[in-house]
XYZ file of C-alpha atoms in Angstrom:
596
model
C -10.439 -29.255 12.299
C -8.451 -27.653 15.255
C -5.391 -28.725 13.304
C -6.299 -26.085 10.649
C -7.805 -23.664 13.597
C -4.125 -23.892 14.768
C -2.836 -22.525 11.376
C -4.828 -20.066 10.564
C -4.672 -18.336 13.767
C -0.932 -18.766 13.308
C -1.181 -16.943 10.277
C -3.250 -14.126 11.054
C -0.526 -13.962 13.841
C 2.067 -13.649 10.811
C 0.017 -10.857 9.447
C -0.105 -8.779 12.186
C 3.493 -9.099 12.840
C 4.183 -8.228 9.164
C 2.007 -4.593 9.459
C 2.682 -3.953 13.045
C -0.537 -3.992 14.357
C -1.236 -5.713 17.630
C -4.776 -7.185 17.253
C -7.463 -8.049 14.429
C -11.228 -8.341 15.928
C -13.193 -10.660 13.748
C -17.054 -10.538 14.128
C -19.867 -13.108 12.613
C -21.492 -10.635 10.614
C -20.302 -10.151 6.703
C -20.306 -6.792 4.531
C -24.365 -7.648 4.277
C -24.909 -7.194 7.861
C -27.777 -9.384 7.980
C -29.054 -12.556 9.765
C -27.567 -15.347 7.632
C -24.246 -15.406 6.261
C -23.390 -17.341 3.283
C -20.952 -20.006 3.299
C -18.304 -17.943 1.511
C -18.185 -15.469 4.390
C -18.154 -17.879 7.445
C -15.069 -16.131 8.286
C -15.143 -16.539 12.219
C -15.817 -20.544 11.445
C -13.030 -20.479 8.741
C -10.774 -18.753 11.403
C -12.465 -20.745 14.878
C -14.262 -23.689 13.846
C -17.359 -22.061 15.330
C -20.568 -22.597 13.315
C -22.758 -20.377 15.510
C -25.114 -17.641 14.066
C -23.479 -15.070 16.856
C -20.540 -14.370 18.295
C -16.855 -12.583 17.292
C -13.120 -13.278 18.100
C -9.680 -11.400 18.976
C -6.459 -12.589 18.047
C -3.092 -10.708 19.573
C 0.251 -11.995 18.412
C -0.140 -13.630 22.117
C -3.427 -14.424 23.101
C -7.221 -14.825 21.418
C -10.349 -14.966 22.763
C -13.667 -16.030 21.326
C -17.134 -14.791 22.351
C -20.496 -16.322 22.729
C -23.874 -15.592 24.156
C -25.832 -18.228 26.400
C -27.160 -20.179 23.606
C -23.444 -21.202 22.581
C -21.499 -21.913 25.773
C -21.502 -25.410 25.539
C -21.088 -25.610 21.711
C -18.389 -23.119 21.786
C -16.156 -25.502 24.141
C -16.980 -28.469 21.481
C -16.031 -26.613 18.395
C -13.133 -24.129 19.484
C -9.675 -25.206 21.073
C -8.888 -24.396 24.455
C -5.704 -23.908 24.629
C -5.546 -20.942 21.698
C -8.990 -19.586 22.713
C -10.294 -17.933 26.038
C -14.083 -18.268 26.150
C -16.076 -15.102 26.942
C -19.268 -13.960 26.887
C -20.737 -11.637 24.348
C -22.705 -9.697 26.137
C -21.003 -9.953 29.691
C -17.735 -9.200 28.558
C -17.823 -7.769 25.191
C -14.910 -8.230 23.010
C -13.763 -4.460 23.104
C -13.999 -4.716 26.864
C -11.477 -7.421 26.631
C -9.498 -6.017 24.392
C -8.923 -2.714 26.710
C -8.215 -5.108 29.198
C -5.788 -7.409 27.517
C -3.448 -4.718 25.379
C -1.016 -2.025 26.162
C -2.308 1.833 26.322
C -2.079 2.940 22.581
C -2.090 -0.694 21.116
C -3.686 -0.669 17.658
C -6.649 -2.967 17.283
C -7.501 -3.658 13.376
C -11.220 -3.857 12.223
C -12.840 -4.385 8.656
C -15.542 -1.351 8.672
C -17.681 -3.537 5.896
C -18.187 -6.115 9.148
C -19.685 -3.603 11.518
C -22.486 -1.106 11.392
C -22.077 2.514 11.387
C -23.533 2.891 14.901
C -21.132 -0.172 16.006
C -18.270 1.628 15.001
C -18.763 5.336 16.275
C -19.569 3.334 19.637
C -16.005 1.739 19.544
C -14.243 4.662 18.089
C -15.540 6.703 21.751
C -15.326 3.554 23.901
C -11.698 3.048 22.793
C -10.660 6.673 22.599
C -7.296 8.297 24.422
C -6.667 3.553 24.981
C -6.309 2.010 21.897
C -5.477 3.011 18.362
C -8.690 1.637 16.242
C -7.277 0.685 12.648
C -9.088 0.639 9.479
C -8.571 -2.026 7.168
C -9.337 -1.469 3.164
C -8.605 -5.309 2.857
C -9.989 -8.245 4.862
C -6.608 -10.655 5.793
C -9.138 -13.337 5.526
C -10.156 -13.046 2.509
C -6.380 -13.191 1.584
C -5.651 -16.259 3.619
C -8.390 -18.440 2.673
C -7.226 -20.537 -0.063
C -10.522 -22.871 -0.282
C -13.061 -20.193 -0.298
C -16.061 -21.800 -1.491
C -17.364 -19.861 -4.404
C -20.371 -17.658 -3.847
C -24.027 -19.002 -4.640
C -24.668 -17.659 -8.061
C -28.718 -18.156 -8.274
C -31.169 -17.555 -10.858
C -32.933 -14.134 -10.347
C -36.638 -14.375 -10.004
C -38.942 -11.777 -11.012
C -41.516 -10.854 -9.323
C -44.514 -9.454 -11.234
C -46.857 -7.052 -9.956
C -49.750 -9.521 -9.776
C -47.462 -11.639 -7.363
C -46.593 -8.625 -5.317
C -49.568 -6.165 -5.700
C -47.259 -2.764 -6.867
C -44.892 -2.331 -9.850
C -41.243 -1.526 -9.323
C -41.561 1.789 -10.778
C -44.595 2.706 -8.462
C -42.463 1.574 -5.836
C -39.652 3.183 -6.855
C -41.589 6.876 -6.826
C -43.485 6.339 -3.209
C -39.936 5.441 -1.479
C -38.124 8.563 -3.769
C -40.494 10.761 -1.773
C -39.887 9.618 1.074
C -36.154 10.244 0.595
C -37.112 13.756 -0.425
C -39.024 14.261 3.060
C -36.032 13.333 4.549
C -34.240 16.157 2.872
C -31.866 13.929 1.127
C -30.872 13.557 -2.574
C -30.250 9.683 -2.162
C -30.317 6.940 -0.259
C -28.204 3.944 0.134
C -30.213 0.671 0.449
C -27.997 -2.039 1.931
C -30.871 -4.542 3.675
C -30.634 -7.686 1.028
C -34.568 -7.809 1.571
C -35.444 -3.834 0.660
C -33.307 -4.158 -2.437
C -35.380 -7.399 -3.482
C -38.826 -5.885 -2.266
C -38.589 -2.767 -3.988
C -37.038 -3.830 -7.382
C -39.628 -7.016 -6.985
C -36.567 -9.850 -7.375
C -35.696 -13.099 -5.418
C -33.160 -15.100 -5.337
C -31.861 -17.983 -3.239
C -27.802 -16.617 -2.768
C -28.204 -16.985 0.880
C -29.366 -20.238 2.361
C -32.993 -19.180 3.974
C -33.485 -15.680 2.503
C -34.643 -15.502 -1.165
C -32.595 -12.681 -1.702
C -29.902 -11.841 -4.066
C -26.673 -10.539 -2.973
C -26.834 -7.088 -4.350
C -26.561 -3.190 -3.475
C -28.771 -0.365 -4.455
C -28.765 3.551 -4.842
C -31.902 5.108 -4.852
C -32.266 8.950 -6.150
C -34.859 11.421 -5.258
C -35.984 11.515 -8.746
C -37.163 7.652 -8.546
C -33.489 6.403 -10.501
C -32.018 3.435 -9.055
C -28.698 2.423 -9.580
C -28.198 -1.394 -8.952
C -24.636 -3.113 -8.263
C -25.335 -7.027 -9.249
C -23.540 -8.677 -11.946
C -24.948 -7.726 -15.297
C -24.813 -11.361 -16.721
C -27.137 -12.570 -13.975
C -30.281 -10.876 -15.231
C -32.607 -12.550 -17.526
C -33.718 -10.282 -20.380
C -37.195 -9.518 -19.288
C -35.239 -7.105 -16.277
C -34.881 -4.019 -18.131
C -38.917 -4.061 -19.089
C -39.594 -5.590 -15.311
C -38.215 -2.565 -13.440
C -39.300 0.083 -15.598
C -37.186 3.114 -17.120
C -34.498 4.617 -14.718
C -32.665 1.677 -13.234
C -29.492 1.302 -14.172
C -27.416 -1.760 -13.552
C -23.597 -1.772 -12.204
C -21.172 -4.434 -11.591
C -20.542 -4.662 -8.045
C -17.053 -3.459 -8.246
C -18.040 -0.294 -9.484
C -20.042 0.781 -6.185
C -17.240 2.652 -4.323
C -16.991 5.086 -7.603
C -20.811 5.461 -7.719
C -20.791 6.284 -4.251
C -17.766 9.265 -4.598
C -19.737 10.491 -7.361
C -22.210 11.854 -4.864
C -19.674 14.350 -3.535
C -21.714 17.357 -2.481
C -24.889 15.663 -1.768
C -27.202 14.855 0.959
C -27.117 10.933 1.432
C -29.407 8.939 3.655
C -27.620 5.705 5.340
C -29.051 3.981 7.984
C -26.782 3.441 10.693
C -28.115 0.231 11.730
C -28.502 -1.866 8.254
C -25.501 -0.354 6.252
C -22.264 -1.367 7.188
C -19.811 1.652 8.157
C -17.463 1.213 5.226
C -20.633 3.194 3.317
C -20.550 6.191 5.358
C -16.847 6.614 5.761
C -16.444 6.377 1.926
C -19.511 9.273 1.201
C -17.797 11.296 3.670
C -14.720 10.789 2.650
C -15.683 11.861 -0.751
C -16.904 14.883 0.539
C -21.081 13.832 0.695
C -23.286 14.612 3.848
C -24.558 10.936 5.433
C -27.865 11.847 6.735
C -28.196 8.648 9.227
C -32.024 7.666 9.051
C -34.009 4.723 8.799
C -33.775 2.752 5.712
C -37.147 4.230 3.777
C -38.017 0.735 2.560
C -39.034 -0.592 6.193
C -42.197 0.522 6.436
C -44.197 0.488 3.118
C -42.365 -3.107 3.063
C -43.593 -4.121 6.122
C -47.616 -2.749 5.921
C -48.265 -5.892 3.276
C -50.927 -4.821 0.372
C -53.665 -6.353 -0.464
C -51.941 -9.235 -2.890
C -49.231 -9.886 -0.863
C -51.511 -10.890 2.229
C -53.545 -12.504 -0.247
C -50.235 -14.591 -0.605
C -49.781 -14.975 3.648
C -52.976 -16.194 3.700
C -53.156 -19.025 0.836
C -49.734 -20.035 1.962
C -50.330 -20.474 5.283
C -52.991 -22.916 4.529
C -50.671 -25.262 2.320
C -48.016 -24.610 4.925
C -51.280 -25.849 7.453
C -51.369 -28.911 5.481
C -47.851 -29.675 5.586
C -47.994 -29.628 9.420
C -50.761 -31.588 10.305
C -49.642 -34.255 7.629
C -46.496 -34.296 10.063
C -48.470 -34.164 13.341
C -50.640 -36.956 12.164
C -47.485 -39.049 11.527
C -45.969 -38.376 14.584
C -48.395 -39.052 16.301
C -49.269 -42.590 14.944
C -45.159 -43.289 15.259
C -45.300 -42.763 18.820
C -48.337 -45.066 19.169
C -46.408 -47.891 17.635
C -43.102 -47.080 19.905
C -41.186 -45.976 17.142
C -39.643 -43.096 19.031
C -37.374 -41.222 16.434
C -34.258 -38.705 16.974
C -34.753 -34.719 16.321
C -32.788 -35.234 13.410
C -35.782 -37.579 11.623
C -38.190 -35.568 12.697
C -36.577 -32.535 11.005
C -36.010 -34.580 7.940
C -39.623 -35.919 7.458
C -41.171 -31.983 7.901
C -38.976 -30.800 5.118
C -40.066 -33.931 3.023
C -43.854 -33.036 3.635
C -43.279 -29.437 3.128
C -41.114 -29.876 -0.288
C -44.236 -31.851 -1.616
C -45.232 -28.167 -2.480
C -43.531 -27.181 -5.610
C -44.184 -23.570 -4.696
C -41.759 -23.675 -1.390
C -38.405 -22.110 -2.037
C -36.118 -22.822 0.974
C -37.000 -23.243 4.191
C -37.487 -20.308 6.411
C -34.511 -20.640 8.742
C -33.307 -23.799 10.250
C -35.759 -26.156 11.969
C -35.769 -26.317 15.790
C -35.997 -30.106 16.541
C -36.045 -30.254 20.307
C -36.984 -33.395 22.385
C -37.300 -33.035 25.704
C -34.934 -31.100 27.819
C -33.383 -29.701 24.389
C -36.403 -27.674 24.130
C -35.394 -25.611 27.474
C -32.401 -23.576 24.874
C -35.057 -21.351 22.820
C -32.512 -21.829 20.133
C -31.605 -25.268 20.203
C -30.216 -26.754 16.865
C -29.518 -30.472 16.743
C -27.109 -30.206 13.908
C -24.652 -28.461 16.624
C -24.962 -31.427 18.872
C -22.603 -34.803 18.926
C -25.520 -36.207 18.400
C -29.450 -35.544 18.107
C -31.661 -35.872 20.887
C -34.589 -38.631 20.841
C -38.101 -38.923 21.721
C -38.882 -40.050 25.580
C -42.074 -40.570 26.702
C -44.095 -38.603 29.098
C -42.029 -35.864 27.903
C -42.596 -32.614 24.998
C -41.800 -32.147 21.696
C -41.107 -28.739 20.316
C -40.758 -28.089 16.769
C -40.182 -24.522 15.433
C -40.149 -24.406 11.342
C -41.261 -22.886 8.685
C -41.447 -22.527 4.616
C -40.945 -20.096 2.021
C -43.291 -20.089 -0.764
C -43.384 -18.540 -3.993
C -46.374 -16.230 -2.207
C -45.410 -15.829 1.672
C -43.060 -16.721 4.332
C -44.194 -18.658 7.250
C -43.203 -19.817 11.090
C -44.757 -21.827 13.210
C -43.889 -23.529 16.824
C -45.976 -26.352 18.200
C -45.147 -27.986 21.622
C -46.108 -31.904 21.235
C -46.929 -34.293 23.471
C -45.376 -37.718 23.864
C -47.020 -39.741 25.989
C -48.674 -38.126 28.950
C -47.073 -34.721 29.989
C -47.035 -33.907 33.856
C -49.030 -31.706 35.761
C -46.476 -29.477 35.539
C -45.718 -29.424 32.240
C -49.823 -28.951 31.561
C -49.588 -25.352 33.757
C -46.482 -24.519 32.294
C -47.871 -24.863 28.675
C -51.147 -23.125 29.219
C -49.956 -20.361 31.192
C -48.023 -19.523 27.978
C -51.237 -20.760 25.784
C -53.049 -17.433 28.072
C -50.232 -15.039 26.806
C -50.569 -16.541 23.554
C -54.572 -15.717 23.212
C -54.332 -12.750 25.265
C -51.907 -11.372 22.043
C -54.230 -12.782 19.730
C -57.118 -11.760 20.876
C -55.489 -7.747 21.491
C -57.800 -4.615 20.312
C -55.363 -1.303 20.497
C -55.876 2.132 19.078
C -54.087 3.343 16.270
C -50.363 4.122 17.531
C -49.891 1.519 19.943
C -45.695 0.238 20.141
C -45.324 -3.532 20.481
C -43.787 -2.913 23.707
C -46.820 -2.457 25.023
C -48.295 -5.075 23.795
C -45.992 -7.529 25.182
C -47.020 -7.523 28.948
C -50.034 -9.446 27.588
C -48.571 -12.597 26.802
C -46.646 -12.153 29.683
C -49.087 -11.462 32.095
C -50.072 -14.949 33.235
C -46.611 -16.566 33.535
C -45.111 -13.564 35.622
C -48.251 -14.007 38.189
C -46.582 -17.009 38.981
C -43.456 -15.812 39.094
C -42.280 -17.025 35.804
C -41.070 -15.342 32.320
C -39.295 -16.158 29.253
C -36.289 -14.954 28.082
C -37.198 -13.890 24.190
C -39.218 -11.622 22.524
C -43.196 -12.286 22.057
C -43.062 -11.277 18.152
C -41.265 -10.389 15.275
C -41.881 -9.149 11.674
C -42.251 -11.429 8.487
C -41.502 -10.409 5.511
C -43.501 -11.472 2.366
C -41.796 -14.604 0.949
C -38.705 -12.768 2.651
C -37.180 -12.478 5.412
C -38.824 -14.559 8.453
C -37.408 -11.946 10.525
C -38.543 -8.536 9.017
C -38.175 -5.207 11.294
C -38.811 -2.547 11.878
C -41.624 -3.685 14.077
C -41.881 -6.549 16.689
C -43.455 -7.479 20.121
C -41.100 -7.574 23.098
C -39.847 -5.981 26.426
C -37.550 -3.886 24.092
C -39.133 -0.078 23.767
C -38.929 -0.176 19.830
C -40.099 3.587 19.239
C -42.513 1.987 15.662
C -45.974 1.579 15.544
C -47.800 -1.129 14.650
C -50.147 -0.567 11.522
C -52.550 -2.293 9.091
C -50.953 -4.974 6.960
C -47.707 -6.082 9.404
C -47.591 -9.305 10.010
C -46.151 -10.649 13.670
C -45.691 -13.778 15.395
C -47.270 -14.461 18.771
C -45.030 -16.729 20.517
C -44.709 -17.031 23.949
C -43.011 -19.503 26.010
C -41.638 -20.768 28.654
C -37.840 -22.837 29.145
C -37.075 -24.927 32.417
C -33.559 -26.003 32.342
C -32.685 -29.531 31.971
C -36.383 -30.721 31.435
C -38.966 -28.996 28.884
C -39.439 -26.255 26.751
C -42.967 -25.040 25.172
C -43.666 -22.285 23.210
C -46.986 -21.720 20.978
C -46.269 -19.444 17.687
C -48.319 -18.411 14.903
C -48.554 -15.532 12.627
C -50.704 -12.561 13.284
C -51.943 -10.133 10.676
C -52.829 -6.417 11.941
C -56.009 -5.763 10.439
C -58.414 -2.976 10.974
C -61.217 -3.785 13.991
C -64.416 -1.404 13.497
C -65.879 0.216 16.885
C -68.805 1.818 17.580
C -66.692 4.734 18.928
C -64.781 7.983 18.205
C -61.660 6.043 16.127
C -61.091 2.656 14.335
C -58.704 0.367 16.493
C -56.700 -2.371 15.393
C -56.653 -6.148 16.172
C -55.053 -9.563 15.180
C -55.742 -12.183 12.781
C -54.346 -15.382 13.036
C -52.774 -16.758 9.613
C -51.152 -19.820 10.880
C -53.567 -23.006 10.106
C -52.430 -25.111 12.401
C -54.357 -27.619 15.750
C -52.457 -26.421 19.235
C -51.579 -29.817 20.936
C -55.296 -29.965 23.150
C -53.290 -32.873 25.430
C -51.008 -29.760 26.829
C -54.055 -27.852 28.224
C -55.399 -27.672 31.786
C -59.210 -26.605 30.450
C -59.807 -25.303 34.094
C -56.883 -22.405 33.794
C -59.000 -21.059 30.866
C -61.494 -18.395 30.909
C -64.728 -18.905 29.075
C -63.495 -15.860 26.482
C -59.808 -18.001 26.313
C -61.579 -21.358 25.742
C -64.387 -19.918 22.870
C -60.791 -18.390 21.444
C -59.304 -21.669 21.071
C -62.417 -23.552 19.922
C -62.797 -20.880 17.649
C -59.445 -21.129 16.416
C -59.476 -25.008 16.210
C -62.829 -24.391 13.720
C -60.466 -22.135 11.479
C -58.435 -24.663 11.040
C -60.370 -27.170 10.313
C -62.319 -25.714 7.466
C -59.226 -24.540 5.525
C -57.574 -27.730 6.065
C -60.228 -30.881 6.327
C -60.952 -30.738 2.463
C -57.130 -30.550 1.622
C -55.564 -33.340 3.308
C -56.158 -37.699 2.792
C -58.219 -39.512 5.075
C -56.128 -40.536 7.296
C -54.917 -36.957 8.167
C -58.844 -35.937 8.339
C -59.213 -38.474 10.926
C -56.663 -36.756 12.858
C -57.484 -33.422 11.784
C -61.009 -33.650 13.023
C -59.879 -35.272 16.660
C -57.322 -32.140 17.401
C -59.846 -29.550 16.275
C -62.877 -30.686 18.227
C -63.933 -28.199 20.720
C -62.142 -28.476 24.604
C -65.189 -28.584 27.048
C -65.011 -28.427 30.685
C -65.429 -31.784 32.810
């Protein structure tokens, strides 16, 4: 592999040569801008050999650089040569820090605008003003130096009828139209993969863990949509699906759809749209009103089908889990200790018993052990997998979509007999975890301020994690679905009726465990007997918490009727649904913790 890095960065060293520019800046992200990248547009990996899921790179005809976060400096070193990259770190040094740093005053520096968000790229245009020259590319060299491009994933498109999803695509359609109109726009670009899909009720599986389809979409303040996917992809039934006033494009005829709205008012939003959208619409002479993409909300606040869907899923997905538990378990009784790898593999298994799972949710996080101190560990990046010790945790962070929901879900295992420390550690963060759950807030409330409750407990002893408490989940979408989420990070959006969250606190000691306790939270409605409704949490997630973690005498009464609360839950969606065996097990993990 470093053999080929070696050539290509030799020949993106031949391109800049040829057009006299002095560096190219190559980011993760593709023209989609969103989580996962399909294989056809791993360009950093084709140009690095990094298969991280962050990160970007510089090449100068003399020098190159790569950068990382924390989770990647030791797979960085593995994966990328030394001697033609520098390693930095993303956020410590970012890469246009470097390149200020590393270049000549008035240098040019080449970018791709349909790799970078709008935001991104007014940000660099001001941080590299009166230094370097910032050039914009209409062509990606990549894309003309990478002879064995895999070909995209072409996958069937699903439709999703209104008795799957709960609202038709033309109903749809109007409420976000007058949205756009309150906005004072005419249009609205809608570049998220996972609005497109939500509001013109599709799938697809073109990206691996996001049933999306790899598609743009136009939306008019008279309801029209104009959609850029290949025509020959849609079955028949699309036309009569969507409803009058959608009109389908081939993909290369988006930039002239989007010059013929010279002289309008066009909503973009500056973080989900790549920049190439706005400089092309102003370009053509139309005024980019930067706002929120009017699909995150009403996509978000799940109706009452869809968390019909959570709910029945999260059951099956409940099943799947405890099947694997109660396996585990009984492996480590007979000394069969397996690698992360294994364990990952026999999950999957269980959970593709279900012929209504799609695709797994994101990649599993298999972590034995110390492994489990990186949050987000992935054995497939390691020489080789980690394997069950004893006396030690388990962590395994997974999750399924299904035909009717999306679901993640972290349980911290133990192998053997954990230690004293381990116990605190893991019930300090089972506090946060039920301190979330258990939440009443008024209308209004930001997850911000949420967060210091799951908090709360670990940083009186002078301890904290190093993620955020919760994040959105789509409806058999994406697992990570804004605009809302639980963290230290003042997101200015309120929490309403219908959102689902996870709950997930944790906590990471380097070089020996890892624990964190996730489910799924719906915000539901709480009645009072005051002045205004508030709202609360409902757990979806079916699933025992590992009862052999737990120090009983940390608890609070109101903590320990939670979790034998919870534990009932479980078992009475899930003790009719699984073998005996698995009942057996089912009904030891879910009887009630009692003080000694």
């Amino acid at each position: 592999m470093h053999n080929a890095t070696h050539e290509r960065v030799a020949a993106i060293r031949q391109w800049l040569v040829q057009h006299n520019i002095d560096a190219l800046l190559v980011p993760h992200e593709d023209e989609y801008l969103g989580e996962y990248v399909p294989a056809h547009n791993e360009r950093l990996h084709w140009l690095t050999g990094f298969t991280g899921s962050a990160g970007a790179a510089v090449i100068t005809q003399e020098k190159a650089a790569i950068f990382v976060d924390g989770r990647y400096t030791v797979q960085v070193t593995k994966q990328v040569p030394a001697e033609l990259f520098e390693y930095r770190h993303l956020i410590e040094e970012p890469a246009l820090d470097w390149l200020k740093a590393n270049l000549p005053r008035g240098a040019s520096v080449a970018i791709n605008p349909r790799m970078h968000n709008a935001t991104w790229l007014s940000n660099a245009q001001s941080k590299l003003a009166d230094v370097l020259q910032l050039k914009i590319l209409e062509e990606n060299p990549i894309d003309q130096l990478w002879h064995d491009r895999p070909a995209p994933i072409v996958s069937d498109v699903r439709l999703m009828p209104a008795e799957a999803v709960g609202q038709s695509c033309a109903s749809k359609r109007e409420e976000i139209a007058q949205l756009v109109n309150q906005s004072g726009a005419d249009s609205a670009v809608i570049t998220a993969l996972d609005s497109i899909c939500w509001l013109l009720n599709v799938r697809g599986l073109d990206v691996s863990r996001l049933p999306v389809l790899l598609s743009h979409a136009i939306l008019h303040h008279d309801g029209s949509v104009e959609y850029f996917l290949d025509p020959a992809r849609l079955p028949s039934e699309f036309a009569a699906h969507v409803g009058q006033g959608v009109t389908v494009y081939h993909p290369e005829q988006l930039a002239d759809r989007l010059q013929a709205l010279s002289g309008k008012k066009v909503l973009v939003d500056p973080a989900t749209s790549n920049a190439w959208f706005k400089l092309v619409l102003q370009n053509a002479g139309a005024e980019v009103i930067s706002a929120a993409d009017p699909c995150l909300m009403p996509k978000a606040a799940k109706n009452a089908v869809e968390i019909a869907g959570m709910k029945a899923c999260h059951v099956r997905d409940g099943v799947a889990m405890s099947m694997f538990l109660c396996w585990l378990d009984a492996e480590v009784a007979a000394g069969h200790l397996h690698d992360e790898a294994t364990l990952a593999d026999k999950l999957e298994a269980i959970r593709r018993e279900d012929p209504t799972l799609k695709d797994l949710s994101f990649d599993t996080i298999s972590a034995a052990g110390s492994n489990a101190a990186m949050c987000h560990y992935n054995h497939e990046n390691q020489p080789k997998p980690g394997q069950l010790q004893m006396d030690t945790l388990y962590l395994v962070d997974s999750g399924g979509q299904y035909l009717d929901g999306t679901t993640d879900i972290t349980r911290t295992i133990a192998i053997g007999n954990p230690s004293a420390e381990m116990i605190k550690q893991f019930t300090l963060a089972l506090k946060g975890h039920i301190g979330v759950a258990s939440a009443r807030f008024p209308k209004g409330t930001r997850g911000y301020q949420i967060d210091t409750l799951a908090r709360q407990h670990l940083w009186a002893e002078g301890f904290d994690y190093d993620h955020g408490t919760g994040h959105g989940v789509g409806h058999f979408l994406s697992v990570h679905e804004g605009p809302a989420s639980i963290s230290k990070r003042q997101i200015d959006v309120p929490l309403v009726a219908g959102m689902v969250l996870s709950n997930e606190p944790g906590y990471y000691r380097a070089d020996a465990f890892g624990i964190r306790i996730e489910n799924l939270e719906l915000v539901v409605e709480q009645p009072t007997q005051g002045d205004f409704p508030v709202l609360a949490f409902e757990s979806l997630t079916r699933c025992p918490i590992d009862k052999r973690n737990i120090n009983v005498d940390m608890l609070t009464d109101a903590e320990l009727n939670w979790l034998n609360d919870y534990h009932q839950k479980v078992w009475h969606a899930l003790s009719s649904l699984v073998d005996s065996d698995v009942k057996a097990w089912l009904s030891a993990a879910t009887q009630p913790l009692v003080r000694n």
